[in-house]
Coordinates of C-alpha atoms and ligand atoms in Angstrom, one line a residue:
M25 CA -17.4 27.8 0.2
I26 CA -14.9 25.1 -0.6
L27 CA -11.4 25.9 0.6
D28 CA -9.4 24.8 -2.4
G29 CA -6.0 23.5 -1.2
N30 CA -4.8 22.9 -4.7
D31 CA -5.3 26.5 -5.6
V32 CA -3.7 27.8 -2.4
S33 CA -0.8 25.4 -3.0
K34 CA -0.3 26.6 -6.6
R35 CA -0.2 30.3 -5.5
I36 CA 2.4 29.5 -2.9
K37 CA 4.5 27.5 -5.4
D38 CA 4.3 30.2 -8.0
K39 CA 5.8 32.7 -5.5
L40 CA 8.4 30.2 -4.4
A41 CA 9.5 29.6 -8.1
L42 CA 10.5 33.3 -8.2
Q43 CA 12.4 33.0 -4.9
V44 CA 14.2 29.9 -6.2
A45 CA 15.2 31.8 -9.4
A46 CA 16.5 34.7 -7.3
L47 CA 18.6 32.2 -5.3
E48 CA 20.0 30.7 -8.4
Q49 CA 21.3 34.1 -9.4
K50 CA 23.3 34.0 -6.2
G51 CA 24.6 30.5 -7.0
V52 CA 22.4 28.8 -4.3
R53 CA 20.2 25.9 -5.0
P54 CA 17.8 25.0 -2.1
C55 CA 18.3 21.5 -0.9
L56 CA 16.0 19.3 1.2
A57 CA 17.6 16.1 2.7
T58 CA 15.0 13.4 3.4
I59 CA 15.9 10.5 5.6
L60 CA 13.9 7.3 5.3
V61 CA 14.7 4.5 7.8
G62 CA 13.3 1.0 6.9
D63 CA 11.0 -0.1 4.2
D64 CA 7.5 1.0 5.2
P65 CA 5.8 1.4 1.8
A66 CA 3.6 4.4 2.9
S67 CA 6.6 6.3 4.3
A68 CA 8.5 5.5 1.1
T69 CA 5.6 7.0 -1.0
Y70 CA 5.5 10.1 1.2
V71 CA 9.2 10.7 0.8
R72 CA 8.9 10.1 -3.0
M73 CA 6.1 12.6 -3.2
K74 CA 8.0 15.2 -1.3
G75 CA 11.1 14.6 -3.5
N76 CA 9.1 15.0 -6.7
A77 CA 7.5 18.2 -5.4
C78 CA 11.0 19.6 -4.7
K79 CA 12.2 18.6 -8.2
R80 CA 9.3 20.3 -9.9
L81 CA 10.2 23.6 -8.2
G82 CA 14.0 23.3 -8.8
I83 CA 14.7 22.4 -5.2
E84 CA 17.3 19.7 -4.9
S85 CA 16.2 16.6 -3.0
K86 CA 18.9 14.5 -1.3
K87 CA 17.5 11.1 -0.4
I88 CA 19.1 9.1 2.4
E89 CA 17.7 5.6 2.8
L90 CA 18.8 3.6 5.9
P91 CA 18.2 -0.1 6.7
K92 CA 15.4 -0.9 9.2
E93 CA 18.0 -2.2 11.7
T94 CA 19.6 1.3 12.0
T95 CA 20.4 2.2 15.6
T96 CA 19.8 5.6 17.3
K97 CA 23.5 6.2 17.3
E98 CA 23.9 5.6 13.6
L99 CA 20.9 7.8 12.8
L100 CA 22.2 10.6 15.0
A101 CA 25.5 10.4 13.1
V102 CA 23.8 10.8 9.8
I103 CA 21.8 13.8 11.0
R104 CA 24.9 15.4 12.4
E105 CA 26.6 15.0 9.0
L106 CA 23.7 16.7 7.3
N107 CA 23.7 19.5 9.9
N108 CA 27.4 20.1 9.0
D109 CA 26.8 20.0 5.2
S110 CA 26.4 23.6 4.0
S111 CA 24.7 22.5 0.7
V112 CA 21.8 21.1 2.7
H113 CA 19.2 23.6 3.9
G114 CA 16.4 21.5 5.3
I115 CA 16.3 18.0 6.9
L116 CA 13.2 15.9 7.0
L117 CA 13.2 12.7 9.0
Q118 CA 10.3 10.6 7.8
H119 CA 8.0 9.6 10.7
P120 CA 7.5 6.9 12.1
V121 CA 11.0 5.4 12.5
P122 CA 11.5 1.8 13.5
S123 CA 10.8 1.1 17.2
Q124 CA 14.4 0.6 18.3
I125 CA 15.2 4.2 17.5
D126 CA 14.7 7.0 20.0
E127 CA 12.6 9.2 17.7
R128 CA 12.6 12.2 20.0
A129 CA 16.4 12.1 20.2
A130 CA 16.7 11.8 16.4
F131 CA 14.3 14.8 15.8
D132 CA 16.2 16.9 18.4
E133 CA 19.5 16.2 16.7
I134 CA 18.3 18.2 13.7
A135 CA 19.8 21.7 13.7
I136 CA 17.1 24.3 14.4
E137 CA 18.0 26.3 11.2
K138 CA 17.4 23.1 9.2
D139 CA 14.3 22.0 11.0
V140 CA 11.9 22.8 8.1
D141 CA 9.4 20.2 9.3
G142 CA 9.1 21.8 12.8
V143 CA 9.8 18.6 14.7
T144 CA 12.4 19.6 17.2
T145 CA 11.6 20.5 20.8
L146 CA 13.1 23.9 20.3
G147 CA 11.1 24.5 17.2
F148 CA 7.9 23.4 19.1
A149 CA 8.7 25.8 21.9
Q150 CA 9.5 28.7 19.5
N151 CA 6.1 28.0 17.8
A152 CA 4.4 28.2 21.2
F153 CA 6.0 31.6 21.9
G154 CA 4.9 32.7 18.4
F155 CA 8.3 33.3 16.7
A156 CA 9.2 30.0 15.0
H157 CA 10.6 30.3 11.5
Y158 CA 9.4 26.9 10.6
P159 CA 6.3 25.6 12.4
S160 CA 5.1 22.1 11.7
C161 CA 3.9 21.9 8.1
T162 CA 0.3 20.8 8.5
P163 CA -0.5 23.5 11.2
A164 CA 1.2 26.1 9.0
A165 CA -0.9 24.9 6.1
I166 CA -4.1 25.3 8.1
L167 CA -3.2 28.8 9.0
A168 CA -2.2 29.5 5.4
I169 CA -5.6 28.4 4.1
L170 CA -7.5 30.6 6.7
D171 CA -5.3 33.6 5.7
H172 CA -5.6 33.0 2.0
Y173 CA -9.4 33.1 2.2
Q174 CA -9.2 36.0 4.8
L175 CA -11.2 34.0 7.3
P176 CA -11.0 35.8 10.6
I177 CA -9.3 34.0 13.5
E178 CA -9.1 36.7 16.2
G179 CA -11.9 36.4 18.8
K180 CA -13.2 33.2 17.3
H181 CA -13.7 30.0 19.3
A182 CA -11.5 27.4 17.7
V183 CA -12.0 23.7 18.7
V184 CA -9.1 21.4 17.7
V185 CA -9.9 17.7 17.9
G186 CA -6.5 16.0 18.4
R187 CA -3.4 16.9 20.4
S188 CA -0.5 15.3 18.6
P189 CA 2.9 17.1 18.8
I190 CA 3.0 17.6 15.0
L191 CA -0.6 18.7 14.5
G192 CA -3.2 19.2 17.2
K193 CA -0.9 20.9 19.8
P194 CA 1.1 23.2 17.4
V195 CA -2.1 24.3 15.5
S196 CA -3.7 25.1 18.8
Q197 CA -0.8 27.3 19.8
M198 CA -0.8 29.0 16.4
L199 CA -4.5 29.8 16.7
L200 CA -4.0 31.0 20.3
N201 CA -1.2 33.3 19.1
R202 CA -3.6 34.7 16.6
N203 CA -6.0 35.5 19.4
A204 CA -8.5 32.8 18.9
T205 CA -10.1 31.2 22.0
V206 CA -8.9 27.6 21.8
T207 CA -10.4 24.4 23.1
I208 CA -8.4 21.1 22.5
C209 CA -10.3 17.8 22.6
H210 CA -8.6 14.4 22.7
S211 CA -9.3 10.8 23.3
R212 CA -10.2 11.3 26.9
T213 CA -12.5 14.2 26.3
E214 CA -16.1 13.4 27.4
N215 CA -18.7 14.4 24.8
V216 CA -16.5 15.8 22.1
S217 CA -19.6 16.9 20.2
D218 CA -20.6 19.3 23.0
F219 CA -17.4 21.3 22.3
V220 CA -17.5 21.1 18.5
E221 CA -21.1 22.4 18.5
K222 CA -19.8 25.7 20.0
A223 CA -16.9 26.2 17.5
D224 CA -16.6 29.0 15.0
I225 CA -13.5 27.2 13.6
V226 CA -13.2 23.4 13.8
V227 CA -9.9 21.7 13.2
A228 CA -10.1 17.9 12.7
A229 CA -6.9 16.2 13.5
V230 CA -8.1 12.8 14.9
G231 CA -7.0 10.2 12.4
K232 CA -10.5 8.6 12.4
P233 CA -12.5 8.5 9.2
N234 CA -15.7 10.6 9.3
F235 CA -15.3 11.1 13.0
I236 CA -16.8 14.6 13.1
Q237 CA -20.5 14.5 12.2
G238 CA -22.4 17.1 10.2
E239 CA -24.9 17.7 13.1
W240 CA -22.1 18.7 15.4
I241 CA -21.2 21.7 13.2
K242 CA -22.6 25.1 14.2
S243 CA -24.3 26.8 11.2
G244 CA -21.7 29.0 9.5
A245 CA -18.6 27.5 11.2
V246 CA -15.3 27.1 9.2
V247 CA -14.2 23.4 9.1
L248 CA -10.5 22.4 8.4
D249 CA -10.1 18.7 8.0
A250 CA -6.5 17.6 8.3
G251 CA -7.5 14.0 8.5
Y252 CA -6.2 11.7 5.8
N253 CA -7.4 8.1 6.2
K254 CA -7.3 5.0 4.0
G255 CA -9.4 5.5 0.8
N256 CA -8.9 9.3 0.8
I257 CA -11.3 9.9 3.6
G258 CA -11.1 12.8 6.0
D259 CA -11.8 13.0 9.7
C260 CA -15.1 14.9 9.0
E261 CA -18.2 13.5 7.5
Y262 CA -17.9 15.8 4.5
D263 CA -21.5 16.0 3.1
G264 CA -23.1 16.7 6.4
C265 CA -20.4 19.1 7.6
A266 CA -20.4 21.0 4.2
Q267 CA -24.2 21.6 4.5
R268 CA -23.8 23.5 7.8
A269 CA -20.3 25.0 7.4
S270 CA -19.7 28.4 5.7
A271 CA -16.4 27.1 4.5
I272 CA -14.8 23.6 4.5
T273 CA -11.6 21.9 3.2
P274 CA -12.3 18.8 1.1
V275 CA -10.3 15.6 1.4
P276 CA -8.3 15.1 -0.8
G277 CA -7.5 18.6 -2.2
G278 CA -7.6 20.6 1.1
V279 CA -5.0 20.6 3.8
G280 CA -2.8 17.9 2.2
P281 CA -1.4 19.8 -0.9
V282 CA -0.8 23.0 1.2
T283 CA 1.2 20.9 3.7
I284 CA 3.7 19.9 1.0
S285 CA 3.9 23.5 -0.2
M286 CA 4.8 24.6 3.4
L287 CA 7.7 22.1 3.4
L288 CA 8.9 23.6 0.2
K289 CA 8.4 27.2 1.5
H290 CA 10.4 26.4 4.6
T291 CA 13.2 24.8 2.6
V292 CA 13.5 27.8 0.3
E293 CA 13.4 30.2 3.3
A294 CA 16.1 28.2 5.0
A295 CA 18.2 28.5 1.8
E296 CA 17.6 32.3 1.8
R297 CA 18.6 32.6 5.4
S298 CA 21.8 30.7 4.7
V299 CA 23.1 33.2 2.2
Ligands
NAP322 P1 -2.2 11.0 16.0 O1 -0.8 11.2 16.4 O2 -2.7 9.6 15.9 O3 -3.2 11.8 17.0 C1 -4.5 11.7 16.9 C2 -5.1 12.6 18.0 O4 -6.5 12.4 18.0 C3 -4.6 12.2 19.4 O5 -4.4 13.4 20.1 C4 -5.8 11.5 20.0 O6 -6.0 11.7 21.4 C5 -7.0 12.1 19.3 N1 -8.1 11.2 19.3 C6 -8.1 9.9 19.0 N2 -9.4 9.4 19.2 C7 -10.1 10.4 19.6 C8 -11.5 10.5 20.0 N3 -12.3 9.4 20.0 N4 -12.0 11.7 20.4 C9 -11.2 12.8 20.4 N5 -9.9 12.7 20.1 C10 -9.4 11.6 19.7 O7 -2.5 11.6 14.6 P2 -1.8 12.9 13.8 O8 -0.5 12.5 13.3 O9 -2.1 14.1 14.6 O10 -2.8 12.9 12.5 C11 -4.2 13.1 12.6 C12 -4.8 13.0 11.2 O11 -4.2 14.0 10.4 C13 -4.6 11.7 10.5 O12 -5.7 11.4 9.7 C14 -3.3 11.9 9.7 O13 -3.3 11.1 8.5 C15 -3.6 13.3 9.3 N6 -2.4 14.1 8.9 C16 -2.5 14.7 7.7 C17 -1.4 15.5 7.3 C18 -1.6 16.2 6.0 O14 -0.6 16.6 5.4 N7 -2.8 16.5 5.6 C19 -0.3 15.5 8.0 C20 -0.2 14.9 9.2 C21 -1.3 14.1 9.6 P3 -4.9 11.2 22.5 O15 -3.8 12.3 22.5 O16 -5.6 11.3 23.8 O17 -4.4 9.9 22.1

């Protein structure tokens, strides 16, 4: 079975359109503020894509573009202003920021009720405890895909390859909170394939094209490939993995589109909570 992220994303957005219309009746228009620091073309593209997705759904997108020389102090002041602006419901600071900026300090300046991208330390901790309103969007997307296709999580052995704070770690916590038995692999793990071979659920979050090989996949396993590498290539060697998996996300058209929908969903929910 191919886990169709475009279809899952469309269903989420159809539901969100109704929620946006209901908010409009109350005179509230959800608004996501995006902050882009510097002129990295890939980051600019991501911000533009997120802004367009907002617009299509009737969510306002407030774009803040700051020069690449911006200091931590200046960025924190901009974030504080957005925290205090009641017309803004969600704040997204595009990662990565230029190296002179203390990125952790900047993320942590975002008010928790506007942290729709799940980047603050508090949001991360709430997610670990299992009561975050807005977990990181890609982990939330992975869980949404599993749930949409009613793929069981409880009691399953999930192997997550990657432990970044926005992806590998939070998705591991979410799977653990749903009663999976979770193994996390990273760059210092010896013989990653030994772990992947035992997995009922494989989450690829490595950032290396075709890293996970078809022969590592246990027959019937579920494979979620969050990887997005140059040339639209995932972290899993798709053809080989698809042959052995019972279900797999393609790249593109798998985790990616659902991630954007999660950002929209969190923004709409933040607007609902503000009323
Ligand atoms: P990241 O911050 O670079 O983290 C990569 C993780 O992979 C690290 O934990 C690293 O281990 C681990 N790793 C690297 N080499 C490894 C190896 N040989 N064996 C085992 N583990 C290894 O990347 P990220 O931000 O989590 O992103 C991962 C992938 O997901 C990328 O392809 C990215 O483009 C994609 N992504 C997609 C979306 C989406 O919306 N679909 C969103 C975000 C990211 P260490 O911790 O030991 O360094």
